[in-house]
């Protein structure tokens, strides 16, 4: 009996132990990153890539979209169609199945469908489909259209977008010649002997930075352009993108990789080259050349040292965040996110679309950004990705995804996905301005000028600040605080995104308040007496501030700056230095004239992090970027992890409704030579930026507002010349009225301009009320050189002078402008440099228009 009890007890004990072991095993499998039912690797890319064919090879790789996008915000690449309206294409299917291939041809804003054709005549093999497209005789020469390839794929209906422009006869755009030059220049940089032929195209001078290979341009030295003494062993065939194309100029981007030998190791770098060239019958001119070189961080090589993580030749302004104590930190290198946890001695490759197993043109496409939102002491990382999703569950979609990396589970889990119909470039521009996660699981981002709050727990979103981007707003360095104000300038609003608390700073009676910005987390604003507000020549108010204040985040006054008899018109923040632009009243008190600038230094020491991003000089590499860690890294025992992604049922999409009246609140989109997009409510600020960035400005309807260069050798608006010669009573009228009258008559409109001016209407208002089929552009502050774009298109430009007079710019050649002086009706040539100086001395008060539709 006793023996049986003992046996039963032993059996029960063994059974309990077995159950416990099984339970532990099951729980462990459910809680780690190895369970195939709970986590998995990101799905590989599935969509094909479409390219267009030229004599110089394939160009304009197009990537597929599975979600709806607003065509009027798609820009991408452009391709010239020959006189017979035919061209060839190639589809790289990567072995996947594709069927029902066709295309749509639309107006550039997508509103009008011109042609919808199903393709049947094409050839297929295992990986490629090649064919030819013949557009119908329904298009206008030298006008951009949107071509949309449409095809069925195993992932759904995919669309591919590119602009096309038809050259009616001949080869007006000379693309093959421009491509041949650009590809030849790029290839020659790898041979100092061959490169000598192209050295004449460089403009090497003091503007070029010859201390780093990260950024090289046309002003760099010959040695710098030809890679100095770097031991480059090979380079891949460039991917070619035609980003802009006009009758005078072409913009072309090359993307490729180089292999750089460094001791016993070979390191891979991503290279992007941007060219702007001008083709003439005599020669090709290289107008711009810019190259970036960035290390593809290799966590398996010697990149990790005793107390450094080497990022090689790289832009030092990388995305970087650490925990409060510095035990853990995260960084982004070449659009891939990594985290290092010193206490556990592990390095984690958290997120990236390309890796060793997924590395092709689809996964490398650089139309997305990663922002680190938070890093805690345990090494958990919250981050967001915005733009085009190259692969995974959102492949082919545009949006913002917020993720959590769980260090203990070594898994990445999506929290929300906000789908967007804008282009990846525009979404990235907004995302770069604001992406913040609060302590209470609220995510804040900017979309189309509104600030949205998204509840990461409830998966809901709402707008918390409307139309912020069309007015005056500033964001603190940490993005924790937003300040904005309305047009009446009587108060400014502040919102702490971490606490969701809002506050207001109001001006005293008889004063205005002007938001100027942040110095770190400290707010800067100015105060203006109403009687000190005077109008400039464009009729715009000048808010001359008698006092400037700096306050900390708690509202404590840190600095009050109020110089006697001197007024402040603007500030520029550069690190811990505040540069102050100042004016004084003129003798009769009716206007302001510039005086010398001043500055305020922030004497508070900026606290450096526990781990720092540093730049070091290293022999032939010149400058490299590295992360210097606060504690020693045991590199030989370092664990390198790659997490899976947590699987979940359904979706975690958050729907955001965006509504903006684009006619009442138009925006202007600057596309720089490098493809980056910046968005402005002011056309003047947009043109100034595009001029510096050698780019273009477009509207909400995808139409050009301004283009860098692309001018004829000369042009003159002869109709206005003849009108000026026959104008009656010119000398007895207001010069501004004469200029306005000539512009309106040129447009076929007659108004009592002098009466409207006498009743208090401004120049811009008169033009807007009279030119109903045009967009009036206040381009105050832009240089004369930018105005020639409009004169080149037979659009006159009004310049208002400081003495109340005005002039018309109606022509130019390589040496002169052609001006119309309303004081005497004279039309005459004036030297280009003298004209630029004349208008600059008068404040560059320009106003013009551009036709729409």
Short mmCIF file of N, CA and C in Angstrom, two decimals, residues 70-201:
data_model
loop_
_atom_site.label_atom_id
_atom_site.label_comp_id
_atom_site.label_asym_id
_atom_site.label_seq_id
_atom_site.Cartn_x
_atom_site.Cartn_y
_atom_site.Cartn_z
N UNK A 70 -2.53 61.88 -54.86
CA UNK A 70 -2.98 63.07 -55.59
C UNK A 70 -1.97 63.38 -56.69
N UNK A 71 -2.41 63.24 -57.93
CA UNK A 71 -1.50 63.42 -59.05
C UNK A 71 -0.93 64.84 -59.08
N UNK A 72 -1.72 65.82 -58.64
CA UNK A 72 -1.24 67.20 -58.69
C UNK A 72 -0.08 67.47 -57.75
N UNK A 73 0.27 66.52 -56.88
CA UNK A 73 1.43 66.67 -56.02
C UNK A 73 2.54 65.67 -56.37
N UNK A 74 2.36 64.91 -57.45
CA UNK A 74 3.39 63.99 -57.89
C UNK A 74 4.29 64.71 -58.90
N UNK A 75 5.57 64.62 -58.69
CA UNK A 75 6.51 65.27 -59.61
C UNK A 75 7.48 64.25 -60.16
N UNK A 76 8.32 63.69 -59.32
CA UNK A 76 9.19 62.60 -59.74
C UNK A 76 10.10 62.94 -60.89
N UNK A 77 10.08 62.10 -61.91
CA UNK A 77 10.98 62.24 -63.06
C UNK A 77 10.22 62.79 -64.26
N UNK A 78 10.99 63.09 -65.32
CA UNK A 78 10.39 63.59 -66.55
C UNK A 78 11.10 62.92 -67.73
N UNK A 79 10.37 62.78 -68.86
CA UNK A 79 10.94 62.12 -70.03
C UNK A 79 10.45 62.82 -71.29
N UNK A 80 11.37 63.13 -72.24
CA UNK A 80 10.95 63.78 -73.49
C UNK A 80 10.48 62.75 -74.52
N UNK A 81 9.36 63.05 -75.13
CA UNK A 81 8.80 62.19 -76.17
C UNK A 81 9.16 62.77 -77.52
N UNK A 82 9.68 61.91 -78.42
CA UNK A 82 10.13 62.38 -79.73
C UNK A 82 8.95 62.84 -80.60
N UNK A 83 9.28 63.37 -81.78
CA UNK A 83 8.29 63.97 -82.66
C UNK A 83 7.15 63.05 -83.05
N UNK A 84 7.42 61.74 -83.19
CA UNK A 84 6.34 60.81 -83.58
C UNK A 84 5.52 60.33 -82.37
N UNK A 85 5.81 60.88 -81.19
CA UNK A 85 5.07 60.61 -79.95
C UNK A 85 5.23 59.16 -79.48
N UNK A 86 6.34 58.52 -79.82
CA UNK A 86 6.56 57.14 -79.39
C UNK A 86 7.82 57.04 -78.54
N UNK A 87 7.83 56.05 -77.66
CA UNK A 87 9.01 55.78 -76.83
C UNK A 87 8.91 54.36 -76.30
N UNK A 88 10.02 53.86 -75.80
CA UNK A 88 10.08 52.47 -75.33
C UNK A 88 10.17 52.41 -73.82
N UNK A 89 9.71 51.31 -73.26
CA UNK A 89 9.75 51.10 -71.81
C UNK A 89 10.23 49.68 -71.52
N UNK A 90 10.62 49.48 -70.26
CA UNK A 90 11.06 48.16 -69.81
C UNK A 90 10.52 47.95 -68.40
N UNK A 91 9.99 46.77 -68.14
CA UNK A 91 9.48 46.43 -66.81
C UNK A 91 10.33 45.30 -66.24
N UNK A 92 10.98 45.56 -65.12
CA UNK A 92 11.71 44.51 -64.41
C UNK A 92 10.74 43.89 -63.41
N UNK A 93 10.31 42.67 -63.69
CA UNK A 93 9.31 42.02 -62.84
C UNK A 93 9.93 41.32 -61.64
N UNK A 94 11.23 41.15 -61.63
CA UNK A 94 11.93 40.41 -60.56
C UNK A 94 11.32 39.01 -60.40
N UNK A 95 10.86 38.45 -61.51
CA UNK A 95 10.33 37.09 -61.49
C UNK A 95 8.88 36.97 -61.10
N UNK A 96 8.21 38.09 -60.79
CA UNK A 96 6.81 38.02 -60.39
C UNK A 96 5.89 38.12 -61.61
N UNK A 97 4.61 37.84 -61.41
CA UNK A 97 3.65 37.83 -62.50
C UNK A 97 3.03 39.22 -62.66
N UNK A 98 2.93 39.69 -63.92
CA UNK A 98 2.33 40.98 -64.24
C UNK A 98 1.38 40.79 -65.41
N UNK A 99 0.20 41.44 -65.34
CA UNK A 99 -0.74 41.32 -66.45
C UNK A 99 -1.60 42.60 -66.55
N UNK A 100 -2.38 42.69 -67.63
CA UNK A 100 -3.24 43.86 -67.89
C UNK A 100 -2.45 45.16 -67.83
N UNK A 101 -1.41 45.26 -68.64
CA UNK A 101 -0.56 46.45 -68.64
C UNK A 101 -1.17 47.53 -69.54
N UNK A 102 -1.23 48.74 -69.04
CA UNK A 102 -1.75 49.86 -69.82
C UNK A 102 -1.20 51.16 -69.28
N UNK A 103 -1.71 52.27 -69.81
CA UNK A 103 -1.28 53.58 -69.30
C UNK A 103 -2.39 54.59 -69.44
N UNK A 104 -2.30 55.61 -68.58
CA UNK A 104 -3.16 56.77 -68.66
C UNK A 104 -2.29 57.99 -68.93
N UNK A 105 -2.78 58.90 -69.74
CA UNK A 105 -2.12 60.18 -69.94
C UNK A 105 -3.07 61.25 -69.41
N UNK A 106 -2.58 62.04 -68.45
CA UNK A 106 -3.42 63.03 -67.79
C UNK A 106 -2.78 64.42 -67.87
N UNK A 107 -3.59 65.44 -67.64
CA UNK A 107 -3.03 66.78 -67.46
C UNK A 107 -2.11 66.75 -66.25
N UNK A 108 -1.23 67.72 -66.14
CA UNK A 108 -0.19 67.67 -65.12
C UNK A 108 -0.75 67.67 -63.71
N UNK A 109 -1.97 68.21 -63.53
CA UNK A 109 -2.58 68.18 -62.20
C UNK A 109 -3.49 66.97 -62.01
N UNK A 110 -3.57 66.12 -63.04
CA UNK A 110 -4.34 64.89 -62.95
C UNK A 110 -5.82 65.04 -63.13
N UNK A 111 -6.32 66.28 -63.29
CA UNK A 111 -7.77 66.50 -63.34
C UNK A 111 -8.40 66.06 -64.65
N UNK A 112 -7.62 66.01 -65.73
CA UNK A 112 -8.18 65.71 -67.05
C UNK A 112 -7.53 64.46 -67.64
N UNK A 113 -8.34 63.46 -67.96
CA UNK A 113 -7.84 62.24 -68.59
C UNK A 113 -7.82 62.45 -70.09
N UNK A 114 -6.63 62.35 -70.68
CA UNK A 114 -6.45 62.59 -72.11
C UNK A 114 -6.48 61.30 -72.90
N UNK A 115 -5.88 60.27 -72.34
CA UNK A 115 -5.81 58.99 -73.05
C UNK A 115 -5.74 57.86 -72.03
N UNK A 116 -6.44 56.77 -72.34
CA UNK A 116 -6.42 55.57 -71.50
C UNK A 116 -6.30 54.37 -72.44
N UNK A 117 -5.12 53.77 -72.49
CA UNK A 117 -4.83 52.75 -73.51
C UNK A 117 -4.32 51.47 -72.86
N UNK A 118 -4.86 50.36 -73.31
CA UNK A 118 -4.38 49.04 -72.87
C UNK A 118 -3.30 48.58 -73.85
N UNK A 119 -2.17 48.11 -73.31
CA UNK A 119 -1.06 47.67 -74.15
C UNK A 119 -1.15 46.17 -74.41
N UNK A 120 -0.91 45.80 -75.65
CA UNK A 120 -0.93 44.38 -76.02
C UNK A 120 0.33 43.95 -76.74
N UNK A 121 1.02 44.89 -77.35
CA UNK A 121 2.19 44.56 -78.16
C UNK A 121 3.46 44.77 -77.34
N UNK A 122 3.85 43.73 -76.62
CA UNK A 122 5.09 43.79 -75.85
C UNK A 122 5.68 42.38 -75.74
N UNK A 123 6.96 42.33 -75.37
CA UNK A 123 7.67 41.05 -75.28
C UNK A 123 7.95 40.71 -73.82
N UNK A 124 7.93 39.43 -73.49
CA UNK A 124 8.15 38.98 -72.12
C UNK A 124 9.23 37.91 -72.08
N UNK A 125 10.05 37.96 -71.02
CA UNK A 125 10.88 36.81 -70.68
C UNK A 125 10.76 36.60 -69.18
N UNK A 126 11.69 35.87 -68.59
CA UNK A 126 11.53 35.50 -67.18
C UNK A 126 11.52 36.70 -66.24
N UNK A 127 12.28 37.76 -66.55
CA UNK A 127 12.40 38.89 -65.63
C UNK A 127 11.99 40.22 -66.22
N UNK A 128 11.91 40.33 -67.53
CA UNK A 128 11.67 41.64 -68.14
C UNK A 128 10.51 41.59 -69.14
N UNK A 129 9.80 42.72 -69.20
CA UNK A 129 8.80 42.97 -70.22
C UNK A 129 9.23 44.24 -70.94
N UNK A 130 9.33 44.20 -72.25
CA UNK A 130 9.73 45.36 -73.04
C UNK A 130 8.67 45.68 -74.06
N UNK A 131 8.46 46.96 -74.31
CA UNK A 131 7.44 47.35 -75.27
C UNK A 131 7.59 48.79 -75.71
N UNK A 132 6.64 49.23 -76.51
CA UNK A 132 6.67 50.57 -77.08
C UNK A 132 5.32 51.23 -76.87
N UNK A 133 5.34 52.54 -76.63
CA UNK A 133 4.11 53.32 -76.45
C UNK A 133 4.01 54.36 -77.55
N UNK A 134 2.86 54.46 -78.15
CA UNK A 134 2.57 55.49 -79.15
C UNK A 134 1.43 56.35 -78.62
N UNK A 135 1.74 57.60 -78.24
CA UNK A 135 0.72 58.50 -77.73
C UNK A 135 -0.14 59.02 -78.88
N UNK A 136 -1.41 59.26 -78.61
CA UNK A 136 -2.32 59.79 -79.63
C UNK A 136 -2.05 61.28 -79.86
N UNK A 137 -2.55 61.76 -80.96
CA UNK A 137 -2.36 63.16 -81.36
C UNK A 137 -3.34 64.05 -80.59
N UNK A 138 -3.18 64.06 -79.27
CA UNK A 138 -4.10 64.82 -78.41
C UNK A 138 -3.35 65.75 -77.46
N UNK A 139 -2.05 65.91 -77.69
CA UNK A 139 -1.23 66.66 -76.74
C UNK A 139 -0.61 67.88 -77.41
N UNK A 140 -0.21 68.83 -76.59
CA UNK A 140 0.40 70.07 -77.05
C UNK A 140 1.91 70.01 -76.81
N UNK A 141 2.67 70.49 -77.77
CA UNK A 141 4.13 70.46 -77.65
C UNK A 141 4.60 71.33 -76.48
N UNK A 142 5.69 70.90 -75.86
CA UNK A 142 6.37 71.65 -74.79
C UNK A 142 5.47 71.86 -73.56
N UNK A 143 4.52 70.97 -73.39
CA UNK A 143 3.64 71.01 -72.22
C UNK A 143 3.80 69.71 -71.45
N UNK A 144 3.99 69.80 -70.15
CA UNK A 144 4.16 68.59 -69.35
C UNK A 144 2.82 67.91 -69.10
N UNK A 145 2.83 66.58 -69.19
CA UNK A 145 1.68 65.75 -68.85
C UNK A 145 2.13 64.69 -67.85
N UNK A 146 1.15 64.09 -67.18
CA UNK A 146 1.46 63.00 -66.26
C UNK A 146 1.12 61.68 -66.93
N UNK A 147 2.14 60.84 -67.09
CA UNK A 147 1.95 59.50 -67.64
C UNK A 147 1.89 58.52 -66.48
N UNK A 148 0.84 57.69 -66.48
CA UNK A 148 0.63 56.73 -65.40
C UNK A 148 0.58 55.33 -65.99
N UNK A 149 1.62 54.53 -65.71
CA UNK A 149 1.57 53.11 -66.07
C UNK A 149 0.65 52.41 -65.07
N UNK A 150 -0.21 51.53 -65.58
CA UNK A 150 -1.13 50.77 -64.72
C UNK A 150 -0.98 49.30 -65.06
N UNK A 151 -0.84 48.48 -64.03
CA UNK A 151 -0.71 47.03 -64.27
C UNK A 151 -1.20 46.26 -63.06
N UNK A 152 -1.65 45.06 -63.32
CA UNK A 152 -2.05 44.16 -62.24
C UNK A 152 -0.85 43.35 -61.79
N UNK A 153 -0.66 43.27 -60.49
CA UNK A 153 0.44 42.49 -59.93
C UNK A 153 -0.12 41.55 -58.87
N UNK A 154 0.71 40.68 -58.37
CA UNK A 154 0.28 39.75 -57.34
C UNK A 154 -0.06 40.46 -56.03
N UNK A 155 0.37 41.73 -55.91
CA UNK A 155 0.06 42.51 -54.71
C UNK A 155 -1.11 43.45 -54.92
N UNK A 156 -1.66 43.53 -56.14
CA UNK A 156 -2.78 44.41 -56.43
C UNK A 156 -2.49 45.28 -57.64
N UNK A 157 -3.37 46.25 -57.88
CA UNK A 157 -3.20 47.18 -59.00
C UNK A 157 -2.12 48.20 -58.65
N UNK A 158 -1.09 48.24 -59.48
CA UNK A 158 0.04 49.15 -59.22
C UNK A 158 0.05 50.26 -60.26
N UNK A 159 0.37 51.47 -59.81
CA UNK A 159 0.48 52.62 -60.70
C UNK A 159 1.87 53.23 -60.58
N UNK A 160 2.38 53.71 -61.71
CA UNK A 160 3.73 54.27 -61.80
C UNK A 160 3.63 55.63 -62.48
N UNK A 161 4.23 56.67 -61.89
CA UNK A 161 4.02 58.04 -62.35
C UNK A 161 5.31 58.66 -62.87
N UNK A 162 5.19 59.34 -63.99
CA UNK A 162 6.29 60.16 -64.49
C UNK A 162 5.72 61.27 -65.37
N UNK A 163 6.41 62.40 -65.42
CA UNK A 163 6.00 63.46 -66.34
C UNK A 163 6.59 63.18 -67.72
N UNK A 164 5.85 63.55 -68.76
CA UNK A 164 6.36 63.47 -70.13
C UNK A 164 6.11 64.81 -70.81
N UNK A 165 6.99 65.16 -71.75
CA UNK A 165 6.83 66.39 -72.51
C UNK A 165 7.17 66.08 -73.96
N UNK A 166 6.32 66.52 -74.87
CA UNK A 166 6.47 66.19 -76.29
C UNK A 166 7.23 67.30 -77.00
N UNK A 167 8.33 66.88 -77.66
CA UNK A 167 9.07 67.80 -78.51
C UNK A 167 8.59 67.57 -79.95
N UNK A 168 7.86 68.52 -80.48
CA UNK A 168 7.10 68.32 -81.71
C UNK A 168 7.97 67.90 -82.88
N UNK A 169 9.14 68.48 -82.99
CA UNK A 169 10.03 68.12 -84.10
C UNK A 169 11.47 68.23 -83.62
N UNK A 170 12.34 67.40 -84.21
CA UNK A 170 13.75 67.45 -83.86
C UNK A 170 13.99 66.92 -82.46
N UNK A 171 15.10 67.33 -81.89
CA UNK A 171 15.47 66.93 -80.52
C UNK A 171 15.70 68.18 -79.69
N UNK A 172 14.62 68.87 -79.41
CA UNK A 172 14.71 70.17 -78.75
C UNK A 172 15.39 70.07 -77.39
N UNK A 173 15.16 68.97 -76.69
CA UNK A 173 15.67 68.86 -75.32
C UNK A 173 17.05 68.22 -75.25
N UNK A 174 17.52 67.64 -76.34
CA UNK A 174 18.89 67.13 -76.43
C UNK A 174 19.26 66.24 -75.24
N UNK A 175 18.33 65.36 -74.87
CA UNK A 175 18.55 64.53 -73.69
C UNK A 175 19.74 63.59 -73.85
N UNK A 176 19.86 62.95 -75.01
CA UNK A 176 20.95 61.99 -75.18
C UNK A 176 22.31 62.66 -75.03
N UNK A 177 22.45 63.88 -75.57
CA UNK A 177 23.71 64.60 -75.44
C UNK A 177 23.99 64.96 -73.98
N UNK A 178 22.95 65.39 -73.28
CA UNK A 178 23.12 65.74 -71.86
C UNK A 178 23.47 64.50 -71.04
N UNK A 179 22.80 63.38 -71.32
CA UNK A 179 23.09 62.14 -70.60
C UNK A 179 24.52 61.68 -70.87
N UNK A 180 24.93 61.75 -72.12
CA UNK A 180 26.28 61.33 -72.47
C UNK A 180 27.33 62.14 -71.71
N UNK A 181 27.10 63.44 -71.61
CA UNK A 181 28.04 64.29 -70.89
C UNK A 181 28.07 63.94 -69.40
N UNK A 182 26.90 63.81 -68.79
CA UNK A 182 26.83 63.55 -67.35
C UNK A 182 27.45 62.19 -67.01
N UNK A 183 27.11 61.17 -67.77
CA UNK A 183 27.67 59.84 -67.51
C UNK A 183 29.17 59.82 -67.75
N UNK A 184 29.62 60.54 -68.78
CA UNK A 184 31.05 60.62 -69.05
C UNK A 184 31.79 61.35 -67.96
N UNK A 185 31.21 62.44 -67.46
CA UNK A 185 31.83 63.20 -66.37
C UNK A 185 31.96 62.33 -65.12
N UNK A 186 30.87 61.64 -64.78
CA UNK A 186 30.88 60.80 -63.58
C UNK A 186 31.93 59.70 -63.67
N UNK A 187 31.97 59.03 -64.81
CA UNK A 187 32.94 57.94 -64.99
C UNK A 187 34.37 58.46 -64.96
N UNK A 188 34.60 59.64 -65.52
CA UNK A 188 35.96 60.18 -65.59
C UNK A 188 36.50 60.56 -64.22
N UNK A 189 35.63 60.80 -63.24
CA UNK A 189 36.14 61.18 -61.91
C UNK A 189 36.96 60.07 -61.27
N UNK A 190 36.81 58.83 -61.75
CA UNK A 190 37.55 57.72 -61.18
C UNK A 190 38.93 57.55 -61.83
N UNK A 191 39.25 58.42 -62.77
CA UNK A 191 40.57 58.40 -63.41
C UNK A 191 41.05 59.84 -63.53
N UNK A 192 42.09 60.18 -62.81
CA UNK A 192 42.56 61.56 -62.85
C UNK A 192 43.05 61.94 -64.24
N UNK A 193 43.49 60.95 -65.01
CA UNK A 193 43.93 61.24 -66.38
C UNK A 193 42.73 61.60 -67.25
N UNK A 194 41.70 60.76 -67.23
CA UNK A 194 40.51 61.02 -68.04
C UNK A 194 39.77 62.26 -67.55
N UNK A 195 39.85 62.54 -66.25
CA UNK A 195 39.11 63.66 -65.69
C UNK A 195 39.65 65.01 -66.14
N UNK A 196 40.89 65.05 -66.60
CA UNK A 196 41.48 66.32 -67.03
C UNK A 196 40.66 66.95 -68.16
N UNK A 197 40.05 66.09 -68.99
CA UNK A 197 39.23 66.59 -70.09
C UNK A 197 38.03 67.38 -69.57
N UNK A 198 37.55 67.01 -68.36
CA UNK A 198 36.36 67.65 -67.80
C UNK A 198 36.71 68.74 -66.79
N UNK A 199 37.98 68.93 -66.49
CA UNK A 199 38.37 69.90 -65.46
C UNK A 199 37.95 71.33 -65.83
N UNK A 200 37.82 71.60 -67.12
CA UNK A 200 37.44 72.95 -67.56
C UNK A 200 36.01 73.30 -67.15
N UNK A 201 35.21 72.27 -66.80
CA UNK A 201 33.83 72.53 -66.40
C UNK A 201 33.72 72.88 -64.91
#
